[in-house]
Amino acid sequence: MIALLRISSLTNIFKSTYTSSFIHNFVPTIDPSDSLLYFLLLSVESQSLKLTQQCHAQVHRVGLSQHPLIAQKLIISYSHFKHTDDSQLVLDTILLKSTHLCNSLLNGFAKNGLFSKSFKLFRIMSDATSLPPADEFTFSIIFKAAGDIGDVLCGKMVHGSGIKNGFVLDTVVCNSLITMYSKCGSIDNSLKVFDEMLHKNVSSWNAAILSYANLNSDKRNGFSDNNELWEFVKGMQNEGLKFDAYTISILLPLCGGDVKNGNCSKNLGYGRELHCYIVKYWLDLCSGSGSDAHLGCCLIDMYSKSGGVDIGRRIFDRLKNRNVFAWTAMINGYVHCGHYNEALCLLREMQWRDQLEPNKVSLVSVLPACSSFAGLTGGKQIHGFAIRRELSHEVSLCNALIDMYSKCGSLNNARRVFDYDCIKKDAISWSSMICGYGLHGKGREALVLFDEMLQNGIQPDTIMVVGFLSACCKSGLINEGIKIYDYVLNNYDIKPTLEMCSCMVDMLGRSGQLDRALDFIKSMPVEPGPSIWGALVSASALHENSEMRDLAYKFLIQMEPENSSNYISLSNQYAASKQWDNVAEVRKAMKERGLRKLPGCSWITIHSVTHSFFVADKSHPCSGMIYRMLNELGLSMKLYGRNPGSAYMMEVLE
DNA sequence: TTAGGGTTAG
């Protein structure tokens, strides 16, 4: 009855809008089922739910409600528009239900994230009493749903059911099973399914390669030195199978380095080989995926992350079908390499040259360029653009905005985004705000927020702990910092990192507890790096403990023998205490190593004009005024009992 | 009808 009422209302929609439309004239001229199938396809392509509804009404009007193919297309169309209740209604109306139709509804539920409905329907199909039995298509869909949930127990249950029903011999079913286990984090099971497959195709290898990649390394940082994955990939070619566009798009992200952190990938050589392969088989690869932009994105990303942003740009310029992904990949590449102006220009260019709207990711990608280059005004413009496009509540964008506002000095705006725009906060939202407080030395605020975050059930991770410790360090909240450090290590799955330990040394050192800082270094579970000894150097200098300072310098120079800054700062320290012999010794050591200090440079942008300054630079037209102000600041610091560091001041004022 | 790949944030 309910179904009939619903259909009746749909018919009314159809009648009210249909009479003058072209569909009305078109339908009677050819077979009604053909025309309806055509319009249903058109409704999805043109994103018109109304057309789907009109077709549905017409289906009933011309008596085609039991037509299996039309019913299937209706189920698919309604699912596409997230109207799965209407998809269900279509199936309910069918008297002779087929597995085929049930699968379409099952897929509709799964694609809309309605997993409980998917599994309920799957159970009914498995009973094979009120609905037709499951087939291999059913299992492909349900394995995918289990993978999307990410629950390995659920995955194993449906796997068992698949084996019992004899469907785990089909290649596509096995491929979806490999992916399911991979998504559930059970890589061993994933590769076991692959090993035991009778007929592997290219997609089977792709699924296994992706799984293998997850096993071996973090994609973002490139692969570890082992060659196991690449040997595995060669196995695919040894079996006479060619890479397709999917294979390459899985492999290329593993070849990029992390130029931002000074790491160039060890796998760039493989990346170049893949690039050659793409050039050789370009047409084949692009005909499969329909566009060259897809592989282009991967190449741009790989080269940019390996420091070759110019190569990325050349690839970008030659793309025939540049879509928003390609533009965003290029923008992101420029930001990654510190070419902020180019990134900002591209954001404008994509709109006027290709008439493409930047999406959420484009904006997230370009925001760091505002923090480092365009400043608060540029950041606010991006924010305004996001508001106009109704994107300002997207969590990733909010997180990037919080970061941008914090780094541009506007903590109030950062907090406003955190409180009002960021409706669904994730761990990064909390972390961004805590790190913002850390950046501004607002330890108390960071402490309150950290506590609130824990009460909200958000798990802390190493990055937010570093942000929090940094805030404590700058605010002198030593006990609070130490307490939280111990708390997170004892209560969460967090292992101390070098950054966390550096914060601890910095915190203890700044508070004058130099011996405690040294004891901490001796007992810490990670190998001390330059940041650790650097923190101890600064703290020892601050508290004028020359013995500790020399010890810290000794380790620091041992670790970074080619870093001229360490020698210069040590020399300056000796000079400040008039230890001229030591100064000479340090300068001699530098000379022997052929080290020269590059002059430090800082810059500031005022009214879109960037002013840069080198050490002891007096070339600026306002140089006299600037140095007078520096002198005044130095004197003020002394008045407040803070030593600006005579050696450093000497260097600046010389 | 079924599986797999692209740009992002602390």
XYZ file of C-alpha atoms (C1' of nucleotides) in Angstrom:
664
model
C 0.000 0.000 0.000
C 2.773 2.401 0.992
C 4.570 1.534 -2.220
C 1.477 2.305 -4.273
C 0.973 5.662 -2.553
C 4.610 6.533 -3.217
C 4.300 5.595 -6.864
C 1.139 7.642 -7.113
C 2.946 10.705 -5.778
C 5.773 10.147 -8.251
C 3.252 9.967 -11.076
C 1.926 13.345 -10.017
C 5.432 14.819 -10.172
C 5.742 13.369 -13.634
C 2.403 14.781 -14.823
C 3.054 18.226 -13.447
C 6.421 18.685 -15.111
C 6.282 16.368 -18.020
C 3.728 17.588 -20.516
C 5.822 20.210 -22.216
C 9.182 18.507 -21.996
C 11.024 16.891 -24.856
C 10.897 13.526 -23.114
C 7.091 13.497 -23.665
C 7.458 13.831 -27.392
C 10.336 11.416 -27.574
C 8.866 8.445 -25.688
C 6.003 7.462 -28.004
C 8.134 7.413 -31.165
C 10.296 4.434 -30.158
C 10.024 1.417 -27.893
C 9.087 2.820 -24.450
C 11.548 0.571 -22.644
C 14.425 1.793 -24.844
C 13.518 5.425 -24.359
C 13.171 4.981 -20.601
C 16.534 3.250 -20.397
C 18.010 6.117 -22.370
C 16.501 8.773 -20.115
C 17.535 6.912 -16.986
C 21.111 6.925 -18.226
C 20.751 10.586 -19.090
C 19.372 11.383 -15.630
C 22.558 10.099 -13.995
C 24.856 11.755 -16.508
C 23.084 15.078 -16.149
C 22.781 14.730 -12.372
C 19.004 15.089 -12.539
C 17.136 13.287 -9.780
C 13.965 14.815 -11.125
C 14.434 13.042 -14.465
C 14.918 9.717 -12.646
C 11.679 10.355 -10.763
C 9.892 11.280 -13.979
C 11.111 8.071 -15.606
C 9.950 6.083 -12.581
C 6.469 7.564 -12.851
C 6.402 6.875 -16.576
C 7.474 3.248 -15.962
C 4.265 2.733 -14.004
C 2.156 4.673 -16.465
C 3.185 2.466 -19.399
C 3.068 -0.750 -17.362
C 6.794 -1.541 -17.318
C 7.224 -1.822 -13.568
C 8.204 -5.500 -13.826
C 10.775 -4.912 -16.578
C 14.017 -6.293 -15.047
C 16.496 -4.050 -16.844
C 14.479 -0.889 -16.207
C 14.070 -1.856 -12.555
C 17.816 -2.341 -12.265
C 18.572 1.034 -13.844
C 16.057 2.675 -11.530
C 17.742 1.095 -8.489
C 21.155 2.283 -9.701
C 19.899 5.799 -10.501
C 18.212 6.269 -7.134
C 21.312 4.965 -5.344
C 23.410 7.404 -7.315
C 21.295 10.233 -5.899
C 21.552 8.725 -2.401
C 17.838 7.878 -2.494
C 18.330 4.275 -1.432
C 14.814 4.081 0.079
C 13.479 4.575 -3.443
C 15.899 1.910 -4.724
C 14.492 -0.422 -2.081
C 10.969 0.531 -3.152
C 11.735 -0.455 -6.747
C 12.983 -3.863 -5.631
C 9.992 -4.356 -3.318
C 7.651 -3.729 -6.263
C 9.235 -6.508 -8.347
C 7.333 -9.783 -8.038
C 10.009 -12.057 -9.465
C 13.203 -10.805 -7.833
C 16.529 -11.847 -9.303
C 19.970 -12.032 -7.687
C 21.012 -9.468 -10.242
C 18.501 -6.907 -8.924
C 19.318 -7.641 -5.295
C 23.003 -7.091 -6.049
C 22.218 -3.667 -7.484
C 20.468 -2.663 -4.285
C 23.240 -4.209 -2.193
C 25.794 -2.172 -4.122
C 23.668 0.947 -3.719
C 23.628 0.525 0.055
C 27.391 -0.123 0.175
C 28.289 2.838 -2.020
C 26.243 5.121 0.210
C 27.980 3.848 3.322
C 24.836 2.091 4.580
C 26.780 -0.959 5.681
C 24.279 -2.327 8.205
C 21.629 -2.383 5.444
C 24.137 -4.048 3.095
C 24.881 -6.805 5.574
C 21.222 -7.281 6.436
C 20.374 -7.753 2.757
C 23.375 -10.047 2.351
C 22.148 -12.224 5.257
C 18.672 -12.518 3.708
C 20.223 -13.453 0.365
C 22.440 -15.995 2.101
C 19.337 -17.647 3.632
C 17.945 -17.898 0.089
C 14.356 -18.159 1.341
C 12.624 -14.832 0.765
C 15.227 -13.543 -1.695
C 17.248 -15.240 -4.445
C 20.651 -16.637 -3.412
C 23.960 -14.769 -3.493
C 26.336 -15.171 -6.424
C 29.923 -14.112 -7.151
C 28.815 -10.521 -7.761
C 27.205 -10.467 -4.316
C 30.470 -11.540 -2.734
C 32.564 -8.979 -4.612
C 30.259 -6.267 -3.315
C 30.115 -7.526 0.246
C 33.897 -8.008 0.453
C 34.317 -4.419 -0.619
C 31.837 -3.309 2.052
C 33.724 -5.312 4.701
C 36.964 -3.660 3.581
C 35.387 -0.208 3.807
C 34.319 -0.936 7.386
C 37.879 -2.065 8.086
C 36.836 -4.779 10.504
C 38.949 -7.891 9.955
C 36.614 -10.147 11.983
C 33.678 -9.168 9.824
C 35.925 -9.711 6.794
C 36.846 -13.216 7.917
C 33.176 -14.093 8.453
C 32.169 -13.098 4.935
C 35.294 -14.802 3.586
C 34.198 -18.027 5.316
C 30.740 -17.651 3.830
C 32.285 -17.151 0.375
C 34.365 -20.326 0.705
C 31.323 -22.280 1.916
C 29.358 -21.174 -1.116
C 32.209 -21.883 -3.522
C 32.629 -18.318 -4.805
C 36.224 -17.713 -3.798
C 37.535 -19.203 -7.023
C 36.392 -16.328 -9.201
C 39.202 -13.890 -10.081
C 37.238 -10.697 -9.422
C 35.947 -12.055 -6.112
C 39.497 -12.920 -5.051
C 40.710 -9.471 -6.107
C 38.117 -7.818 -3.906
C 39.093 -10.197 -1.111
C 42.783 -9.177 -1.398
C 41.753 -5.539 -1.139
C 39.399 -6.238 1.749
C 42.152 -7.793 3.871
C 44.540 -5.043 2.875
C 42.081 -2.363 4.005
C 41.515 -4.252 7.261
C 45.266 -4.162 7.885
C 45.599 -7.926 7.586
C 48.292 -7.948 4.923
C 49.309 -11.565 5.551
C 45.805 -12.800 4.768
C 45.663 -10.505 1.773
C 48.860 -11.919 0.269
C 47.806 -15.472 1.182
C 44.654 -15.076 -0.910
C 46.813 -13.770 -3.755
C 49.274 -16.660 -3.493
C 46.499 -19.225 -3.548
C 44.668 -17.746 -6.551
C 44.404 -19.998 -9.576
C 43.976 -17.310 -12.219
C 45.677 -14.005 -11.508
C 45.060 -11.059 -13.811
C 46.631 -7.569 -13.846
C 44.102 -6.368 -11.281
C 45.061 -9.207 -8.935
C 48.672 -8.070 -9.088
C 47.631 -4.448 -8.585
C 45.654 -5.341 -5.472
C 48.557 -7.398 -4.128
C 51.124 -4.676 -4.922
C 49.010 -2.151 -3.036
C 48.780 -4.540 -0.140
C 52.522 -5.205 -0.251
C 53.161 -1.483 -0.302
C 51.109 -1.049 2.858
C 53.148 -3.788 4.490
C 56.497 -2.276 3.658
C 56.381 1.369 4.281
C 54.662 4.635 4.800
C 53.785 5.875 1.312
C 54.411 9.507 2.124
C 58.027 8.985 3.053
C 59.026 6.706 0.213
C 60.095 3.144 0.640
C 62.699 1.765 2.953
C 65.880 0.484 1.321
C 64.650 -3.079 0.875
C 63.967 -4.151 -2.631
C 61.352 -6.741 -1.762
C 58.473 -4.775 -3.217
C 60.283 -4.102 -6.466
C 61.224 -7.761 -6.752
C 57.557 -8.555 -6.216
C 56.596 -6.114 -8.967
C 59.096 -7.732 -11.322
C 57.282 -11.027 -10.649
C 54.265 -9.557 -12.435
C 56.303 -8.897 -15.555
C 57.935 -12.309 -15.304
C 54.470 -13.796 -15.620
C 54.065 -11.934 -18.905
C 51.638 -9.311 -17.571
C 51.976 -5.656 -18.511
C 51.522 -2.757 -16.123
C 48.303 -0.849 -16.634
C 47.517 2.705 -15.535
C 46.421 1.398 -12.123
C 49.729 -0.379 -11.546
C 51.661 2.770 -12.304
C 49.460 4.983 -10.186
C 50.060 2.666 -7.232
C 53.815 2.599 -7.750
C 54.582 6.245 -8.534
C 53.598 7.620 -5.100
C 56.093 5.204 -3.591
C 58.917 6.778 -5.573
C 58.630 10.388 -4.424
C 60.842 11.619 -1.615
C 60.154 14.240 0.972
C 62.139 17.218 -0.193
C 60.511 19.406 2.476
C 62.316 17.386 5.125
C 65.475 17.027 3.106
C 64.850 13.420 2.063
C 65.200 12.425 -1.534
C 63.644 9.104 -2.292
C 65.888 6.131 -2.859
C 63.271 4.955 -5.317
C 63.372 7.909 -7.673
C 65.285 5.694 -10.099
C 62.303 3.351 -10.237
C 60.084 6.401 -10.664
C 62.086 7.488 -13.698
C 61.816 3.979 -15.149
C 58.065 4.140 -14.703
C 58.038 7.539 -16.390
C 59.819 5.982 -19.375
C 57.276 3.179 -19.389
C 54.468 5.749 -19.435
C 56.046 7.593 -22.357
C 56.452 4.312 -24.257
C 52.916 3.063 -23.663
C 51.205 6.462 -23.248
C 48.240 5.869 -25.562
C 47.486 2.388 -24.197
C 47.630 3.620 -20.619
C 45.503 6.697 -21.203
C 42.878 4.908 -23.256
C 42.252 2.648 -20.261
C 41.727 5.426 -17.769
C 40.169 7.878 -20.201
C 42.442 10.790 -19.419
C 46.112 11.655 -19.227
C 45.524 13.796 -16.151
C 45.452 10.827 -13.836
C 48.979 9.595 -14.499
C 50.085 13.199 -14.974
C 49.067 13.926 -11.378
C 51.124 11.031 -10.099
C 54.181 12.154 -12.064
C 53.866 15.791 -10.983
C 53.543 14.675 -7.393
C 56.501 12.315 -7.555
C 58.887 14.800 -9.153
C 57.797 17.698 -6.928
C 58.311 15.645 -3.804
C 61.768 14.689 -5.021
C 62.813 18.282 -5.618
C 62.153 18.221 -9.360
C 59.249 20.634 -9.461
C 60.424 21.992 -12.838
C 60.082 18.538 -14.382
C 56.628 18.344 -12.797
C 55.758 21.672 -14.423
C 56.870 20.466 -17.845
C 54.612 17.421 -17.495
C 51.761 19.640 -16.321
C 52.153 21.995 -19.287
C 51.942 19.096 -21.732
C 48.791 17.539 -20.276
C 45.872 17.610 -22.687
C 43.122 17.150 -20.116
C 44.139 19.191 -17.104
C 41.484 18.738 -14.455
C 41.236 20.088 -10.932
C 43.370 17.197 -9.647
C 46.216 18.083 -12.015
C 46.088 21.796 -11.116
C 45.986 20.947 -7.428
C 48.882 18.510 -7.752
C 50.943 21.263 -9.408
C 49.955 23.849 -6.773
C 50.840 21.381 -4.083
C 54.151 20.632 -5.780
C 55.106 24.307 -5.752
C 54.127 24.692 -2.103
C 56.080 21.569 -1.225
C 59.225 23.052 -2.789
C 58.717 26.477 -1.239
C 57.728 28.204 -4.518
C 54.820 29.970 -2.899
C 54.306 32.734 -5.409
C 53.979 30.238 -8.270
C 51.441 28.257 -6.246
C 49.300 31.341 -5.627
C 49.517 32.351 -9.290
C 48.382 28.893 -10.384
C 45.349 29.086 -8.113
C 44.218 32.163 -10.016
C 45.301 30.802 -13.372
C 43.276 27.587 -13.113
C 40.135 29.691 -12.895
C 40.658 31.988 -15.861
C 42.652 29.664 -18.112
C 40.731 26.384 -17.729
C 37.559 27.717 -16.046
C 38.099 25.289 -13.187
C 36.907 25.937 -9.656
C 39.498 25.180 -6.974
C 38.144 22.484 -4.705
C 38.656 21.916 -0.994
C 42.007 20.217 -1.564
C 43.248 23.035 -3.809
C 42.584 25.510 -1.006
C 44.123 23.290 1.658
C 47.193 22.907 -0.559
C 47.683 26.616 -1.131
C 47.124 27.821 2.442
C 50.698 27.084 3.603
C 51.796 29.544 0.889
C 49.874 32.211 2.811
C 51.534 31.280 6.102
C 54.960 31.580 4.524
C 54.511 34.146 1.777
C 51.217 35.906 1.103
C 50.513 36.572 4.784
C 47.284 37.122 6.642
C 45.603 39.109 3.853
C 46.125 36.308 1.346
C 44.943 33.743 3.890
C 41.788 35.742 4.568
C 41.068 35.911 0.841
C 41.265 32.115 0.623
C 39.026 31.867 3.674
C 36.510 34.226 2.054
C 36.573 32.161 -1.124
C 35.885 29.010 0.924
C 32.923 30.686 2.650
C 31.436 31.774 -0.689
C 31.790 28.217 -2.026
C 30.236 26.778 1.167
C 33.414 24.863 1.938
C 34.272 26.571 5.197
C 32.955 23.752 7.397
C 35.071 21.063 5.743
C 37.290 19.678 8.470
C 40.525 19.492 6.461
C 40.063 23.070 5.295
C 39.301 24.229 8.842
C 42.469 22.536 10.050
C 44.543 24.236 7.381
C 42.898 27.586 8.228
C 43.645 27.165 11.944
C 47.265 26.492 11.046
C 47.441 29.424 8.649
C 45.900 31.901 11.099
C 48.193 30.714 13.899
C 51.277 31.051 11.745
C 50.183 34.474 10.480
C 49.887 35.671 14.051
C 46.103 35.733 14.316
C 45.421 33.310 17.123
C 41.939 34.762 17.664
C 40.892 33.939 14.119
C 42.386 30.471 14.478
C 40.302 29.892 17.599
C 37.204 31.277 15.889
C 37.583 28.750 13.073
C 38.183 26.005 15.641
C 35.113 26.939 17.706
C 32.544 27.917 15.080
C 33.520 26.627 11.628
C 35.040 23.316 12.542
C 31.833 21.505 13.432
C 33.170 17.957 13.170
C 36.602 18.151 14.764
C 39.152 15.434 14.231
C 42.490 14.807 15.942
C 44.251 17.192 13.538
C 41.815 20.013 14.417
C 42.714 19.728 18.090
C 46.361 19.334 17.265
C 46.409 22.392 14.974
C 44.925 24.571 17.689
C 47.217 23.186 20.401
C 50.252 23.694 18.152
C 49.008 27.232 17.444
C 49.033 27.943 21.154
C 52.468 26.334 21.299
C 53.732 28.637 18.571
C 52.536 31.672 20.527
C 53.835 30.418 23.872
C 50.309 30.163 25.301
C 50.981 27.217 27.591
C 47.936 27.613 29.840
C 45.520 27.710 26.896
C 47.241 24.686 25.344
C 46.940 22.837 28.634
C 43.187 23.542 28.922
C 42.604 22.480 25.321
C 44.712 19.344 25.670
C 42.675 18.348 28.705
C 39.413 19.083 26.866
C 40.620 17.008 23.943
C 41.307 14.000 26.168
C 37.859 14.381 27.726
C 36.376 14.279 24.223
C 38.004 10.892 23.742
C 40.521 12.026 21.127
C 43.705 9.989 21.213
C 46.827 12.138 21.378
C 49.661 11.436 18.973
C 53.296 12.464 18.806
C 52.767 15.633 16.767
C 50.248 17.120 19.175
C 52.380 16.123 22.163
C 55.305 17.990 20.591
C 53.023 21.020 20.067
C 51.858 20.855 23.639
C 55.364 20.415 25.090
C 56.569 23.305 22.976
C 53.805 25.487 24.449
C 54.775 24.432 27.983
C 58.435 25.059 27.223
C 57.872 28.606 25.984
C 55.562 29.385 28.910
C 57.791 27.933 31.604
C 55.203 25.261 32.516
C 57.865 22.698 33.278
C 56.015 20.487 35.757
C 52.892 20.421 33.600
C 54.944 19.462 30.549
C 56.759 16.657 32.329
C 53.497 15.394 33.820
C 51.785 15.187 30.407
C 54.872 13.621 28.833
C 54.802 10.809 31.405
C 51.013 10.543 31.192
C 50.840 10.026 27.427
C 53.704 7.524 27.447
C 52.034 5.488 30.176
C 48.447 5.686 28.938
C 48.587 5.761 25.143
C 50.384 3.893 22.442
C 52.961 6.651 22.037
C 56.681 6.045 21.876
C 59.044 8.961 22.551
C 60.334 10.559 19.357
C 63.420 12.696 18.877
C 61.201 15.797 18.611
C 59.432 14.991 21.879
C 62.766 14.404 23.622
C 64.174 17.662 22.217
C 61.224 19.504 23.743
C 61.899 17.844 27.079
C 65.600 18.792 27.006
C 64.684 22.323 25.937
C 62.085 22.572 28.698
C 64.376 21.268 31.448
C 67.304 23.284 30.138
C 65.470 26.598 29.873
C 64.265 26.205 33.438
C 67.890 25.885 34.527
C 67.751 22.145 35.320
C 70.763 21.386 33.175
C 71.909 18.294 35.082
C 68.411 16.878 34.885
C 68.372 17.614 31.153
C 71.658 15.716 30.749
C 70.307 12.786 32.777
C 67.225 12.789 30.542
C 69.452 12.613 27.443
C 71.379 9.689 28.931
C 68.189 7.774 29.713
C 66.060 8.570 26.664
C 65.116 5.617 24.463
C 66.060 7.259 21.148
C 69.549 8.112 19.938
C 70.216 11.820 20.678
C 70.392 13.885 17.492
C 71.624 17.416 16.772
C 68.322 18.910 17.969
C 68.926 17.429 21.436
C 72.469 18.744 21.779
C 71.424 22.022 20.187
C 68.761 22.469 22.867
C 71.330 21.768 25.573
C 73.789 24.213 23.981
C 71.194 27.004 24.035
C 70.145 26.249 27.598
C 73.758 26.086 28.837
C 74.521 29.407 27.159
C 71.392 30.965 28.639
C 72.386 29.876 32.124
C 76.095 30.543 31.511
C 77.200 26.997 32.325
C 80.351 26.777 30.206
C 81.180 23.198 31.206
C 77.822 21.858 30.057
C 77.931 24.109 26.994
C 81.316 22.727 25.875
C 80.133 19.167 26.407
C 76.997 19.786 24.332
C 79.015 21.518 21.579
C 81.399 18.565 21.482
C 78.554 16.173 20.671
C 76.859 18.646 18.348
C 79.974 19.176 16.228
C 80.660 15.445 16.260
C 77.223 14.903 14.754
C 77.308 17.781 12.318
C 80.982 18.291 11.424
C 80.067 20.124 8.234
C 77.580 22.561 9.770
C 79.380 25.899 9.933
C 76.703 27.458 12.196
C 77.820 25.304 15.111
C 81.431 26.485 14.816
C 80.391 30.115 14.491
C 78.132 30.055 17.517
C 80.821 28.279 19.571
C 83.390 30.820 18.426
C 81.020 33.634 19.403
C 80.551 32.087 22.822
C 84.307 31.987 23.364
C 84.629 35.525 22.069
C 81.998 36.751 24.519
C 84.065 35.390 27.407
C 87.312 36.651 25.820
C 88.772 33.136 25.345
C 90.688 34.171 22.246
C 92.826 31.026 22.042
C 89.700 28.931 21.815
C 88.254 31.300 19.229
C 91.370 30.835 17.119
C 91.188 27.059 17.517
C 87.579 26.913 16.369
C 88.241 29.188 13.394
C 91.236 26.999 12.466
C 89.075 23.858 12.620
C 86.607 25.561 10.303
C 89.315 26.565 7.886
C 90.774 23.062 7.834
C 87.395 21.688 6.864
C 86.926 24.401 4.264
C 83.768 25.673 5.945
C 82.395 29.132 5.364
C 79.429 30.643 7.058
C 76.707 31.705 4.694
C 75.303 34.982 5.926
C 71.980 34.592 7.658
C 69.046 36.311 6.026
C 65.640 37.352 7.283
C 62.830 39.169 5.546
C 59.516 40.856 6.147
C 56.725 41.764 3.714
C 55.039 45.143 4.295
C 52.317 46.343 1.921
C 53.303 43.677 -0.625
C 56.970 44.786 -0.633
C 59.480 42.278 0.750
C 62.487 43.707 2.622
C 65.374 41.295 3.231
C 68.335 41.692 5.600
C 71.681 39.935 5.903
C 73.841 39.959 9.019
C 75.285 43.446 9.629
C 73.470 44.599 6.476
C 73.278 48.389 6.225
C 72.136 48.671 2.628
C 68.458 49.304 3.458
C 67.443 52.986 3.094
C 66.026 52.927 6.636
C 69.111 51.185 8.017
C 69.905 53.934 10.557
C 66.422 53.859 12.030
C 66.359 50.050 12.111
C 69.640 49.785 14.018
C 68.586 52.481 16.487
C 65.457 50.425 17.177
C 67.554 47.259 17.601
C 69.731 49.058 20.135
C 66.681 50.205 22.037
C 65.258 46.677 22.067
C 68.553 45.286 23.364
C 68.604 47.850 26.132
C 64.976 47.164 27.028
C 65.712 43.467 27.274
C 68.574 44.197 29.646
C 66.305 46.395 31.735
C 63.917 43.485 32.079
C 66.801 41.299 33.179
C 67.049 39.354 29.907
C 70.419 39.030 28.249
C 70.059 39.411 24.490
C 73.401 37.609 24.099
C 76.255 39.993 23.608
C 78.008 37.870 21.021
C 74.908 37.714 18.851
C 74.156 41.374 19.329
C 77.740 42.181 18.399
C 77.302 40.252 15.206
C 74.107 42.076 14.358
C 75.323 45.510 15.270
C 78.876 45.295 13.969
C 25.915 -6.099 -11.627
C 31.277 -7.246 -8.997
C 37.334 -5.538 -7.439
C 41.828 -1.723 -7.831
C 44.597 4.107 -8.789
C 44.973 10.840 -8.514
C 45.566 16.440 -5.404
C 45.004 17.930 1.270
C 45.526 19.597 6.802
C 48.736 19.456 12.866
